[in-house]
CSV table of C-alpha atoms and ligand atoms in Angstrom, one decimal:
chain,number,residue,atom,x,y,z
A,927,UNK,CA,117.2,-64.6,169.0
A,928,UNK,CA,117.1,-68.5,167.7
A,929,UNK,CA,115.0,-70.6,169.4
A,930,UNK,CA,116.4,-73.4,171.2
A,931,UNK,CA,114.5,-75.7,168.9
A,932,UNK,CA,116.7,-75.2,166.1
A,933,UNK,CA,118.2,-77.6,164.5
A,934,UNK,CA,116.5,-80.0,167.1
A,935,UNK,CA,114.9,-83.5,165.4
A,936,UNK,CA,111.9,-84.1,166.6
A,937,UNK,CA,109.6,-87.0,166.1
A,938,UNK,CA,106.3,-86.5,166.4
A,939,UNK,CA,104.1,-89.9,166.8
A,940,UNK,CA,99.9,-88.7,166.1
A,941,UNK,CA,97.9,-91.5,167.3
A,942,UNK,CA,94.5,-92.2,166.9
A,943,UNK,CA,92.2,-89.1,168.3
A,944,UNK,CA,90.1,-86.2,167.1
A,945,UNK,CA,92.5,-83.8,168.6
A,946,UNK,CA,94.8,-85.4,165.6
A,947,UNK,CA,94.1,-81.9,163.9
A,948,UNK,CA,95.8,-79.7,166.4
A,949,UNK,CA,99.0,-81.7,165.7
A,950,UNK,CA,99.0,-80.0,162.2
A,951,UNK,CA,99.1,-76.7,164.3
A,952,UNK,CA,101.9,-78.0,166.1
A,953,UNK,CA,104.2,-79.1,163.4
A,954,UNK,CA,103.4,-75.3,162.0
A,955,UNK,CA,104.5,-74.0,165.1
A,956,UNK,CA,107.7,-76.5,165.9
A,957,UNK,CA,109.1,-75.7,161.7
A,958,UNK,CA,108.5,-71.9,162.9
A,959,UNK,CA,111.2,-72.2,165.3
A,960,UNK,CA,113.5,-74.1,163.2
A,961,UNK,CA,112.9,-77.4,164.2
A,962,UNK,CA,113.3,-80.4,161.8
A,963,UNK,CA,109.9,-82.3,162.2
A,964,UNK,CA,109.4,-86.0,161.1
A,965,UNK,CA,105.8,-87.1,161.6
A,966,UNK,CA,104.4,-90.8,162.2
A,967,UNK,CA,100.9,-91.1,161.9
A,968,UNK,CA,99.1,-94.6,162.9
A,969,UNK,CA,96.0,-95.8,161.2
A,970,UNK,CA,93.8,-94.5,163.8
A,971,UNK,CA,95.1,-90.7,163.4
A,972,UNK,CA,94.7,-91.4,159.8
A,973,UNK,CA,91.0,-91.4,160.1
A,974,UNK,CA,91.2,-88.2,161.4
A,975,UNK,CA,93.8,-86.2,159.1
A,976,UNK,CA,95.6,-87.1,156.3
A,977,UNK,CA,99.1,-87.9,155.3
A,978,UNK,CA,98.9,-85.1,152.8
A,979,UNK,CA,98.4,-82.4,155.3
A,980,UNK,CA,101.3,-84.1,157.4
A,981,UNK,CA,103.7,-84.1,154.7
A,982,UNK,CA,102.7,-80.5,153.6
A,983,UNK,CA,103.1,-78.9,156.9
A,984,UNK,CA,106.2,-80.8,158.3
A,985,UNK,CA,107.9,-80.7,154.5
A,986,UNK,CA,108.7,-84.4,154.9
A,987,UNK,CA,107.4,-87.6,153.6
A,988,UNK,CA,105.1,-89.2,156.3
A,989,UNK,CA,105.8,-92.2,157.8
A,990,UNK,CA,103.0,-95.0,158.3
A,991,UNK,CA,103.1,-98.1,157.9
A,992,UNK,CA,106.0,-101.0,159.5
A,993,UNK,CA,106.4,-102.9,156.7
A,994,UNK,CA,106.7,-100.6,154.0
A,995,UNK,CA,108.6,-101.8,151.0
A,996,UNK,CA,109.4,-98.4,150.2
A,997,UNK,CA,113.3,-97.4,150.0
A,998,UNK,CA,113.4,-94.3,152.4
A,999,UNK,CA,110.7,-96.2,154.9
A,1000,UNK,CA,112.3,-99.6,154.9
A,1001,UNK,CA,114.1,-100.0,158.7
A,1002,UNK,CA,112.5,-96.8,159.8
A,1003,UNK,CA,111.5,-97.5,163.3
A,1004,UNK,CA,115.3,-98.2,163.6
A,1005,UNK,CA,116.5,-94.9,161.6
A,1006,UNK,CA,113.4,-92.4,163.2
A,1007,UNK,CA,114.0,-93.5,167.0
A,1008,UNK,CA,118.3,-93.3,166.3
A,1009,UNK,CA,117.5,-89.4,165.1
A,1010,UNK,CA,115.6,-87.8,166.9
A,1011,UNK,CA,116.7,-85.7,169.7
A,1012,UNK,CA,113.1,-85.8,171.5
A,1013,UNK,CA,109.8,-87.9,170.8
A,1014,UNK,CA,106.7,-86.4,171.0
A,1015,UNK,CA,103.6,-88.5,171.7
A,1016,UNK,CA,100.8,-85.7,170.4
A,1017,UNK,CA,97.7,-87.3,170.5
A,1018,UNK,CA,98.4,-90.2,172.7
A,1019,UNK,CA,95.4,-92.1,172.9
A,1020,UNK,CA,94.5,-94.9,175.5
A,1021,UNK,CA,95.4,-97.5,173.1
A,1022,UNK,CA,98.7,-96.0,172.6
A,1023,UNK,CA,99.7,-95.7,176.4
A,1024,UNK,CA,99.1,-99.0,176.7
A,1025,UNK,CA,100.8,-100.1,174.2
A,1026,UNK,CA,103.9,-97.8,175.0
A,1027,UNK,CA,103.5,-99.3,178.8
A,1028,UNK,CA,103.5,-102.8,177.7
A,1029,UNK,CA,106.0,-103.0,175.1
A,1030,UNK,CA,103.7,-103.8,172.2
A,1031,UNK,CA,105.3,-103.3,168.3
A,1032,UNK,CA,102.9,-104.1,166.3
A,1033,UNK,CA,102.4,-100.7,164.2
A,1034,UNK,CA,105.6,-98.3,163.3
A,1035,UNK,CA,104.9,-96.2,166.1
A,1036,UNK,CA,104.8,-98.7,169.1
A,1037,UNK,CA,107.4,-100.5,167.1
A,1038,UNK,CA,109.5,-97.0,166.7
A,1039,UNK,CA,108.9,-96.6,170.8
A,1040,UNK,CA,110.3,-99.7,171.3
A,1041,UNK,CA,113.6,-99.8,169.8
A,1042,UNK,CA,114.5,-96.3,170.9
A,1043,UNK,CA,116.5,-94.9,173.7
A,1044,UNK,CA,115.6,-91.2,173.5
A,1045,UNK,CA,113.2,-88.9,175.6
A,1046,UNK,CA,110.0,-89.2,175.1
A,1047,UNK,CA,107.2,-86.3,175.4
A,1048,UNK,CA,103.4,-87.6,176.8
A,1049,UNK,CA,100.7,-85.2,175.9
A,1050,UNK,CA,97.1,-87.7,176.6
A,1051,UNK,CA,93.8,-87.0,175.1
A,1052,UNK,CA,90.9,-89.1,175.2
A,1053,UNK,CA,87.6,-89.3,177.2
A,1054,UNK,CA,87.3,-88.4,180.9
A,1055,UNK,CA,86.4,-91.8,181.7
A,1056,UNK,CA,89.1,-93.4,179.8
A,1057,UNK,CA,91.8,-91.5,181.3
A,1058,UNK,CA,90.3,-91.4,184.6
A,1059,UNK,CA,90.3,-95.6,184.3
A,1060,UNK,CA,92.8,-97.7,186.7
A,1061,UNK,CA,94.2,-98.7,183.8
A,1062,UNK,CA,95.1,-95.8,181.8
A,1063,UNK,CA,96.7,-94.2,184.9
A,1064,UNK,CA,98.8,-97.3,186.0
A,1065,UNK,CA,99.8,-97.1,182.1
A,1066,UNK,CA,100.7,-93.7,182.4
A,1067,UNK,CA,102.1,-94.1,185.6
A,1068,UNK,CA,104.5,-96.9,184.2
A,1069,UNK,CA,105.7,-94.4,181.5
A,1070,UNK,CA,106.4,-91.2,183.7
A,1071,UNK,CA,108.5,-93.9,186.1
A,1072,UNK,CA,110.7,-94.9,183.0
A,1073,UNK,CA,111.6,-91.7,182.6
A,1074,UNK,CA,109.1,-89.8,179.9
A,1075,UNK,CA,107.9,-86.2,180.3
A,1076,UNK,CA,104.0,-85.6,180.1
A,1077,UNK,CA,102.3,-82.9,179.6
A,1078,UNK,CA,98.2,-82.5,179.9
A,1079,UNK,CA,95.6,-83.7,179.9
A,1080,UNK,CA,93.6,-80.6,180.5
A,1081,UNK,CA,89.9,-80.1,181.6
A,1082,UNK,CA,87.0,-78.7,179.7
A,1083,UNK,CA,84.5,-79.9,177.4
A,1084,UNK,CA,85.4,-83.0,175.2
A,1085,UNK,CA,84.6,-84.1,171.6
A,1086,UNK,CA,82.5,-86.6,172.9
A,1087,UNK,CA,80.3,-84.3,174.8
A,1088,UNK,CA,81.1,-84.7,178.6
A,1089,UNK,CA,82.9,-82.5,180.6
A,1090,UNK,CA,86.3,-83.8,182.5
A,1091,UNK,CA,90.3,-84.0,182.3
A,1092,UNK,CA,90.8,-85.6,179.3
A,1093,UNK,CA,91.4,-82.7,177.3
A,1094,UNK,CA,95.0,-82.4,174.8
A,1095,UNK,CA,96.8,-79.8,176.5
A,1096,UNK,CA,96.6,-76.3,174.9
A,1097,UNK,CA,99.6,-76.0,172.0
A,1098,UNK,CA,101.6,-73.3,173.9
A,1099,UNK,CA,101.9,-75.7,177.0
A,1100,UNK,CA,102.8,-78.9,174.7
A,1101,UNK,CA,105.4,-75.9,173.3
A,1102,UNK,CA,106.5,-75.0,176.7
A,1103,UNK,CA,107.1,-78.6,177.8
A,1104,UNK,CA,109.5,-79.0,175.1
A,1105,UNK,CA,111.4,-75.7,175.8
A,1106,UNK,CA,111.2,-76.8,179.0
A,1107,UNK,CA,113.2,-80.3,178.5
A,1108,UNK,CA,115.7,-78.7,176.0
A,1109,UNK,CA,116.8,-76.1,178.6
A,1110,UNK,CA,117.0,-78.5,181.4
A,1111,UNK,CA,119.1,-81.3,179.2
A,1112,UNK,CA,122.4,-78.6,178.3
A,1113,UNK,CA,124.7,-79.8,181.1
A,1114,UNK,CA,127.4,-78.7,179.9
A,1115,UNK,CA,126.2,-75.1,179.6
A,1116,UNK,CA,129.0,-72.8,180.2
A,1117,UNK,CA,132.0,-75.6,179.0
A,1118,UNK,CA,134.3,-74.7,176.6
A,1119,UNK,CA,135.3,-77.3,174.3
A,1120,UNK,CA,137.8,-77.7,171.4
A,1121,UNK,CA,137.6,-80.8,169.2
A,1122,UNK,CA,139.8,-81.8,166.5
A,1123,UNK,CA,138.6,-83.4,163.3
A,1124,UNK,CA,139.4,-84.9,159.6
A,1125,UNK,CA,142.5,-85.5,158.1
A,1126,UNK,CA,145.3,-83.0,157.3
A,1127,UNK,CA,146.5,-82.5,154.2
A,1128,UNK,CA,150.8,-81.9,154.1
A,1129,UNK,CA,151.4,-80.4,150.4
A,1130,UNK,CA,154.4,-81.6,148.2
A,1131,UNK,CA,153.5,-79.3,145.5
A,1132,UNK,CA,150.6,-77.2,144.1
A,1133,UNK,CA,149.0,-79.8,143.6
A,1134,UNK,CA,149.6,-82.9,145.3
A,1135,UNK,CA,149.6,-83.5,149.2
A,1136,UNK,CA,150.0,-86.6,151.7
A,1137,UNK,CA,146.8,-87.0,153.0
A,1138,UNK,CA,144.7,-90.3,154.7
A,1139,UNK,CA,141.2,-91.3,154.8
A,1140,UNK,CA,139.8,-89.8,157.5
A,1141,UNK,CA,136.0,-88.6,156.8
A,1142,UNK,CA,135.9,-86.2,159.9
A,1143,UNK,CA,132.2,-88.1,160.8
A,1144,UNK,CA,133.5,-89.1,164.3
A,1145,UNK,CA,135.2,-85.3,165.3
A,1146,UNK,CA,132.1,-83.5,163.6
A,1147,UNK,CA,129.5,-85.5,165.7
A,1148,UNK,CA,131.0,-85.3,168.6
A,1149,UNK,CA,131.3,-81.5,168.1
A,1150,UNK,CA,127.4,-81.7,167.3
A,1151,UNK,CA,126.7,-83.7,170.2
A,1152,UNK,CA,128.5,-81.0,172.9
A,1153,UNK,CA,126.9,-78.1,171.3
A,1154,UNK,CA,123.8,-79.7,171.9
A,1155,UNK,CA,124.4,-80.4,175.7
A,1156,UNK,CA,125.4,-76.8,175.9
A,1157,UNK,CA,129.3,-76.5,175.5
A,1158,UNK,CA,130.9,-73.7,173.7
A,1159,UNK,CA,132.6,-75.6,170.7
A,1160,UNK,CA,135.4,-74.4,168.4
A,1161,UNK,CA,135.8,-77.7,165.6
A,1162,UNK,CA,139.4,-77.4,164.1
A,1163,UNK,CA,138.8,-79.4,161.0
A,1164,UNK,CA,141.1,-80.8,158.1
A,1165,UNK,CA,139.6,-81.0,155.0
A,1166,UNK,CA,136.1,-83.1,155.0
A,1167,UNK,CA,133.2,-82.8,152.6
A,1168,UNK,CA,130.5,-82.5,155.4
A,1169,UNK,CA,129.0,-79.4,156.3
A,1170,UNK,CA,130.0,-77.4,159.4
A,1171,UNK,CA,127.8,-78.6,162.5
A,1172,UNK,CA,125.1,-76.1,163.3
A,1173,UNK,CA,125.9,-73.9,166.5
A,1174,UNK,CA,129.7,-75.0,166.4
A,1175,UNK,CA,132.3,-72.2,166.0
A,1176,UNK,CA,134.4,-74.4,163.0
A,1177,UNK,CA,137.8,-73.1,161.9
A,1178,UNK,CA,138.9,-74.9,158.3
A,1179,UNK,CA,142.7,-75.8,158.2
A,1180,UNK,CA,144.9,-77.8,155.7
A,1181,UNK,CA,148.0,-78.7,157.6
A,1182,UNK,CA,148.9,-80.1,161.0
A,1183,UNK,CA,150.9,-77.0,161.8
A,1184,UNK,CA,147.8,-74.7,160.9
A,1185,UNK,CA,145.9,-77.3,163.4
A,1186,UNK,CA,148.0,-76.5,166.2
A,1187,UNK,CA,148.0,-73.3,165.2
A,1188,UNK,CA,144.5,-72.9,165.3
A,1189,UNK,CA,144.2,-75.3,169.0
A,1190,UNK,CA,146.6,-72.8,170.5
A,1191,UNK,CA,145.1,-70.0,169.8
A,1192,UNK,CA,141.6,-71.3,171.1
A,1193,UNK,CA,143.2,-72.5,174.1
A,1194,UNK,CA,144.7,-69.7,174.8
A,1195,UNK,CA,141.7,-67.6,174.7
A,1196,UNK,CA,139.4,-67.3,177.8
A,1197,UNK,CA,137.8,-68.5,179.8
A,1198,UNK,CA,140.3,-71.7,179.7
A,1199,UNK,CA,139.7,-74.7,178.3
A,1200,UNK,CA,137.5,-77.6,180.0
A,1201,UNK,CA,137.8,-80.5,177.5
A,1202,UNK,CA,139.5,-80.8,174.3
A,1203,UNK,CA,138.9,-83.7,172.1
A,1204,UNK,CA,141.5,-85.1,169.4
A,1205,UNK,CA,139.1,-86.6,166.9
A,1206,UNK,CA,142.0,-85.8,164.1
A,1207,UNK,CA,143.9,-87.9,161.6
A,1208,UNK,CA,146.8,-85.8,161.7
A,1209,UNK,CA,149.6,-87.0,159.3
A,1210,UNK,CA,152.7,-88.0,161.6
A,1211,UNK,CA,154.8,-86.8,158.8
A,1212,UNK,CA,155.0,-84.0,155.8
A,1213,UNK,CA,157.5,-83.4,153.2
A,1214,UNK,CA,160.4,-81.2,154.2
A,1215,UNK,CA,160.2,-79.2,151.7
A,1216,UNK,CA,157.1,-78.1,149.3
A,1217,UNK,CA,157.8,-77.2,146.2
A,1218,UNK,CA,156.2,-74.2,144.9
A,1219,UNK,CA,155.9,-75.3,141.3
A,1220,UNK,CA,154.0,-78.4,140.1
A,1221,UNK,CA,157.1,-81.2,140.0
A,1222,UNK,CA,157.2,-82.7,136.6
A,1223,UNK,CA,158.0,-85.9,135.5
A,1224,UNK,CA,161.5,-84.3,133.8
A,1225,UNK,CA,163.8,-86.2,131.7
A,1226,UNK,CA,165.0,-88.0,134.6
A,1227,UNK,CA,163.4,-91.5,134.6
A,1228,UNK,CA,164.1,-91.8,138.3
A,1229,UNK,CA,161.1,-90.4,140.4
A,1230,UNK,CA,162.0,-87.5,142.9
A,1231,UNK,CA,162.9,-88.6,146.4
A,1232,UNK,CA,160.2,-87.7,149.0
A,1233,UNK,CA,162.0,-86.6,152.4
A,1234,UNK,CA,159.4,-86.2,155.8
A,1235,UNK,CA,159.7,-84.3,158.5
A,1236,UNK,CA,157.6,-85.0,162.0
A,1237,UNK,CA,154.9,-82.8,162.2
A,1238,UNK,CA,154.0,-81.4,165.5
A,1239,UNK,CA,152.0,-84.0,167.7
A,1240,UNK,CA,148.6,-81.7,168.7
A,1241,UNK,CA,147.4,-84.3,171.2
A,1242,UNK,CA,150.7,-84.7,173.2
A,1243,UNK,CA,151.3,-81.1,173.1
A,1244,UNK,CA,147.4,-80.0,174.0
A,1245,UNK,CA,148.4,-82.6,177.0
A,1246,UNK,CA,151.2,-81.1,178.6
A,1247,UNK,CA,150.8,-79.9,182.3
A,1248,UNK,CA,150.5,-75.8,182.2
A,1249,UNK,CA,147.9,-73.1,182.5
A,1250,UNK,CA,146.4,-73.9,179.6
A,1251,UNK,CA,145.8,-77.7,180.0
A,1252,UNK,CA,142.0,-78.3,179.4
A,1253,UNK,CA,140.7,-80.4,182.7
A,1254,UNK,CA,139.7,-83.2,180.5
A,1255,UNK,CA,142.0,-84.3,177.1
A,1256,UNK,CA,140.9,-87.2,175.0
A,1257,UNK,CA,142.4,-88.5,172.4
A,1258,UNK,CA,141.5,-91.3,169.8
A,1259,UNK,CA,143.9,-94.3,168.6
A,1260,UNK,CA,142.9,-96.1,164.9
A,1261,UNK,CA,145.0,-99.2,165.2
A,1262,UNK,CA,145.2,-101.7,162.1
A,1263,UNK,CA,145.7,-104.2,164.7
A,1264,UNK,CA,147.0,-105.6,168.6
A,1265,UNK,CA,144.2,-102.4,169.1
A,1266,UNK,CA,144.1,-102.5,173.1
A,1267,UNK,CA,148.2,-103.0,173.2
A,1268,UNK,CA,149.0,-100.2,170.9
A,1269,UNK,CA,146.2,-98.0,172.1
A,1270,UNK,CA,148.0,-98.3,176.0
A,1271,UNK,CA,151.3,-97.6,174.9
A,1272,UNK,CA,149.8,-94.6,173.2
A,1273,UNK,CA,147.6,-93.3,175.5
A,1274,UNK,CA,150.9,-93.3,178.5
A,1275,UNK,CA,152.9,-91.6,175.5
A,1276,UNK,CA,150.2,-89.1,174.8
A,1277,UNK,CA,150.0,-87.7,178.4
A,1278,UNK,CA,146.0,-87.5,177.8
A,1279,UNK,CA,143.4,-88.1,180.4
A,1280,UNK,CA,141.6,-90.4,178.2
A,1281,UNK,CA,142.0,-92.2,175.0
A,1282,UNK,CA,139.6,-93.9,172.5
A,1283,UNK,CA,140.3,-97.1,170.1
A,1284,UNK,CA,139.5,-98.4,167.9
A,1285,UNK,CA,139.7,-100.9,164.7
A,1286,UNK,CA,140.5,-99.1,161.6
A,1287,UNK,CA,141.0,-100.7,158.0
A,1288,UNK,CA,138.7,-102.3,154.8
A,1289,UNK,CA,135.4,-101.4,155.8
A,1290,UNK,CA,136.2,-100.3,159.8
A,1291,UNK,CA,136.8,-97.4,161.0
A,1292,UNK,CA,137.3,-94.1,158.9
A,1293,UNK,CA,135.0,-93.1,156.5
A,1294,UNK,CA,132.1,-95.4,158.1
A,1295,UNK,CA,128.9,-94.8,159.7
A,1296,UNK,CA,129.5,-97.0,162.4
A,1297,UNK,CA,132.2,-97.8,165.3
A,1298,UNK,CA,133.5,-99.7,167.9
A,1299,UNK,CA,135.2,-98.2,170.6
A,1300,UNK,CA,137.2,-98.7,173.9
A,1301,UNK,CA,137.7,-96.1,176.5
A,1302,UNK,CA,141.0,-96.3,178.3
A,1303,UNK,CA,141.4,-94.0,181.4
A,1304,UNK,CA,143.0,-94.8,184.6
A,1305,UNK,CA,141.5,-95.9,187.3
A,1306,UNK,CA,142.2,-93.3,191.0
A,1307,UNK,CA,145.0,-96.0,191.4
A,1308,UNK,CA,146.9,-95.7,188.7
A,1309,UNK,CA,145.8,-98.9,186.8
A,1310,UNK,CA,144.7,-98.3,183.2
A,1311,UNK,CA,141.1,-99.4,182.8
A,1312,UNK,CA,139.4,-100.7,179.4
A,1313,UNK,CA,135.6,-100.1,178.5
A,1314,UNK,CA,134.6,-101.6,175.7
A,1315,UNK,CA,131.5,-100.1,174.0
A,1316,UNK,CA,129.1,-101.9,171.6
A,1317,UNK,CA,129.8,-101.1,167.8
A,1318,UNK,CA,127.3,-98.2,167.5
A,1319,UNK,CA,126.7,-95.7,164.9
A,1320,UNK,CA,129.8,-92.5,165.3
A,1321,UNK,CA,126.7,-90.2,166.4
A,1322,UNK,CA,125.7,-92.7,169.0
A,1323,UNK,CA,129.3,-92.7,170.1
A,1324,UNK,CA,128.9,-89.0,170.1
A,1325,UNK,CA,126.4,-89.3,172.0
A,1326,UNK,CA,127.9,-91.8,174.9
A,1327,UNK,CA,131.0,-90.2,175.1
A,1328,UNK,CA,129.3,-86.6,175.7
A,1329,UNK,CA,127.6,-88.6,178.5
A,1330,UNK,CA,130.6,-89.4,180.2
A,1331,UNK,CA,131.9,-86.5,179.8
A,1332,UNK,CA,129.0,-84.6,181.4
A,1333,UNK,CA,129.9,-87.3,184.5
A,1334,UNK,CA,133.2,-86.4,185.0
A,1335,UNK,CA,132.6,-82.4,185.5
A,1336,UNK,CA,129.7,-83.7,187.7
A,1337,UNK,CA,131.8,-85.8,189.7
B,1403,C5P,O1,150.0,-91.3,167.1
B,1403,C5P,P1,148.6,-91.4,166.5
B,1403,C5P,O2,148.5,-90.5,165.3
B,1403,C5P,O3,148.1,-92.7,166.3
B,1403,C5P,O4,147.7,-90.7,167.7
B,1403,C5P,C1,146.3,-90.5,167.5
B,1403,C5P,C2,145.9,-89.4,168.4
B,1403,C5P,O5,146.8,-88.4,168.4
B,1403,C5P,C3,144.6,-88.8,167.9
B,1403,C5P,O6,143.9,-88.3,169.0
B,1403,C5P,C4,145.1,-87.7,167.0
B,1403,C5P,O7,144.1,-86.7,166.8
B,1403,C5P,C5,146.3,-87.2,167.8
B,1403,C5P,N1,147.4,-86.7,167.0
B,1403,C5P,C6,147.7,-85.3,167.0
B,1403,C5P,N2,148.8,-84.8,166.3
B,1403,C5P,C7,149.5,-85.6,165.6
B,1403,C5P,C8,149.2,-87.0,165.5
B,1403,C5P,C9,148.2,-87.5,166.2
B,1403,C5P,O8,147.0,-84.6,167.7
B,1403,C5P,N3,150.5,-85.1,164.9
């Protein structure tokens, strides 16, 4: 059976302790499971173990040090925090919860703490007396009310000699707390969800085809970001040069017609539909006719005339009231320009529940890393209502959007 920790990114932070050398134990046990592990180790845990043994273990250069001038380091407390889909403090020293409590960033690990959003996993070890002190448990006290996880301290005989809690908790429980906040964070367990993705590609001849420049980035993480909340995804992609997301059912098409094709017949498998997402660059148009032979150049110096046909519209027609009409239908809208204005009149045209827009054109848009979005629904009124989201990277958007979504089916 594959572990729920595959494919997972975790970040584990190793601070300053001598329990530092069970961490080397746990990366082991987190790549045994199929978890992608990216290690920082402070200064402190670097008196204890070395970067070698990290990097060996976790198969991944070690990160230290804030200011590296090193290509793949440079920005990483931005990059390591944006990645991972669960921190784990393991050692967390004294020093390090109070850091962590107070905001500090003065090494990559407070710094990496600091700029990031994402769940954080507490497992304490230190001296009794250090733990047991006022300060150390309004620290930790702080953290668990912001939200992170903690697991240990336990009790028994410490390095130092005494006897108290203080203790890092034995590796299965660390391994059980993260089990334990993977299964618990899959709110859309038992959702079925279709997403659209990439360009299409509408042949002329063997050879040549009207195509765009969609990249597919946007459809593929969202598809990644569902899975990993728990939906059932099928990812109906045009052709894209990324790989196919990890636990996604992914169907590989060429033409708008074989899209809607393909969204048919997942819709109209059961059980139904609950959200399907139109991530797509579909081409509006295709040539009437293809030819089956490559066209050549001739002894005509005219070149041949190039008739289009509509092609089916996926969105409008995955939209239309029936049986099969997902709960929740979202579509996107790249505008060149007047993006709100031509993004209404879509979204009323479309017949879809909700719609995102956004800027497309040199450097925006398709083919980037990054995005800016607004959300149009309606409000229980009628009115149309415009969110607009801070330019983000498209996995953060992924990420945002799989939150609302999770809101709507919770009401
Ligand atoms: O009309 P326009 O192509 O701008 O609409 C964009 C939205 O409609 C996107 O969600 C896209 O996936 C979807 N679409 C579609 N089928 C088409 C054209 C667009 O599903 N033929």
């Amino acid at each position: 059976m594959t572990s729920a920790l595959a494919s997972r990114t975790l970040l584990l932070i190793i601070s300053g302790g001598i329990a530092a050398y069970k961490s080397l134990d746990l990366i082991r046990r987190l790549k045994e499971e199929g978890a992608e592990v990216r290690c920082i180790l402070t200064e402190g845990g670097a008196q204890f173990i070395t970067p070698l043994s990290v990097s060996a273990l976790s198969g991944q250069s070690v990160f230290t040090d804030l200011f590296s001038d090193q290509e793949e380091q440079r920005l990483a407390h931005i990059r390591l925090s944006r990645e991972a889909d669960l921190i784990i403090v393991a050692p967390a020293t004294a020093n390090m919860l109070a850091k962590m409590a107070h905001g500090l960033a003065d090494n990559l690990a407070s710094a990496v703490l600091l700029a990031s959003n994402k769940p954080i996993l507490i497992a304490p070890a230190m001296n009794n007396i250090m733990w047991q002190h006022p300060a150390t448990q309004a620290n930790i006290a702080t953290l668990r009310a912001r939200g992170a996880y903690q697991v240990g301290p336990s009790s028994g005989m410490l390095a130092c000699g005494e006897q108290g809690a203080g203790r890092l908790a034995e590796l299965d429980d660390i391994l059980a707390a993260i089990h334990n906040f993977f299964s618990k964070n899959k709110p859309l367990t038992g959702r079925r969800a279709l997403v659209t993705s990439g360009p299409t590609f509408e042949p002329i001849d063997p050879v040549r085809f009207l195509g765009n420049r969609s990249s597919g980035k946007q459809g593929h993480a969202i598809a990644s970001a569902l899975v990993t909340m728990g939906a059932e995804v099928t990812l109906v992609t045009g052709p894209t040069s990324l790989p196919a997301p990890n636990g996604v059912t992914t169907i590989s098409i060429e033409t708008a017609q074989d899209m809607l094709q393909a969204c048919q017949s997942c819709a109209a498998q059961m059980p139904p539909l609950d959200i399907a997402i139109c991530a797509a660059a579909v081409a509006d148009w295709r040539p009437e006719t293809t030819s089956t032979s490559k066209l050549k150049k001739g002894e005509s110096t005219s070149p041949p005339a190039l008739t289009l046909t509509e092609n089916p519209d996926i969105l409008a027609t995955i939209s239309q009231p029936g049986t099969l009409r997902p709960k929740l239908v979202i579509g996107f809208a790249a505008e060149t320009d007047h993006v709100t204005e031509n993004a209404q009149a879509k979204f009323t045209r479309k017949g879809c529940d909700w719609l995102l827009a956004n800027l497309v054109g040199a450097n925006k848009g398709f083919g980037q890393d990054n995005n800016q979005i607004t959300l149009i629904k309606r409000a229980p009124d009628g009115a149309m209502t415009n969110d607009t989201w801070p330019a983000a990277s498209k996995h953060e958007i992924a990420e945002t959007l799989a939150t609302h979504i999770v809101h709507f089916f919770e009401g």
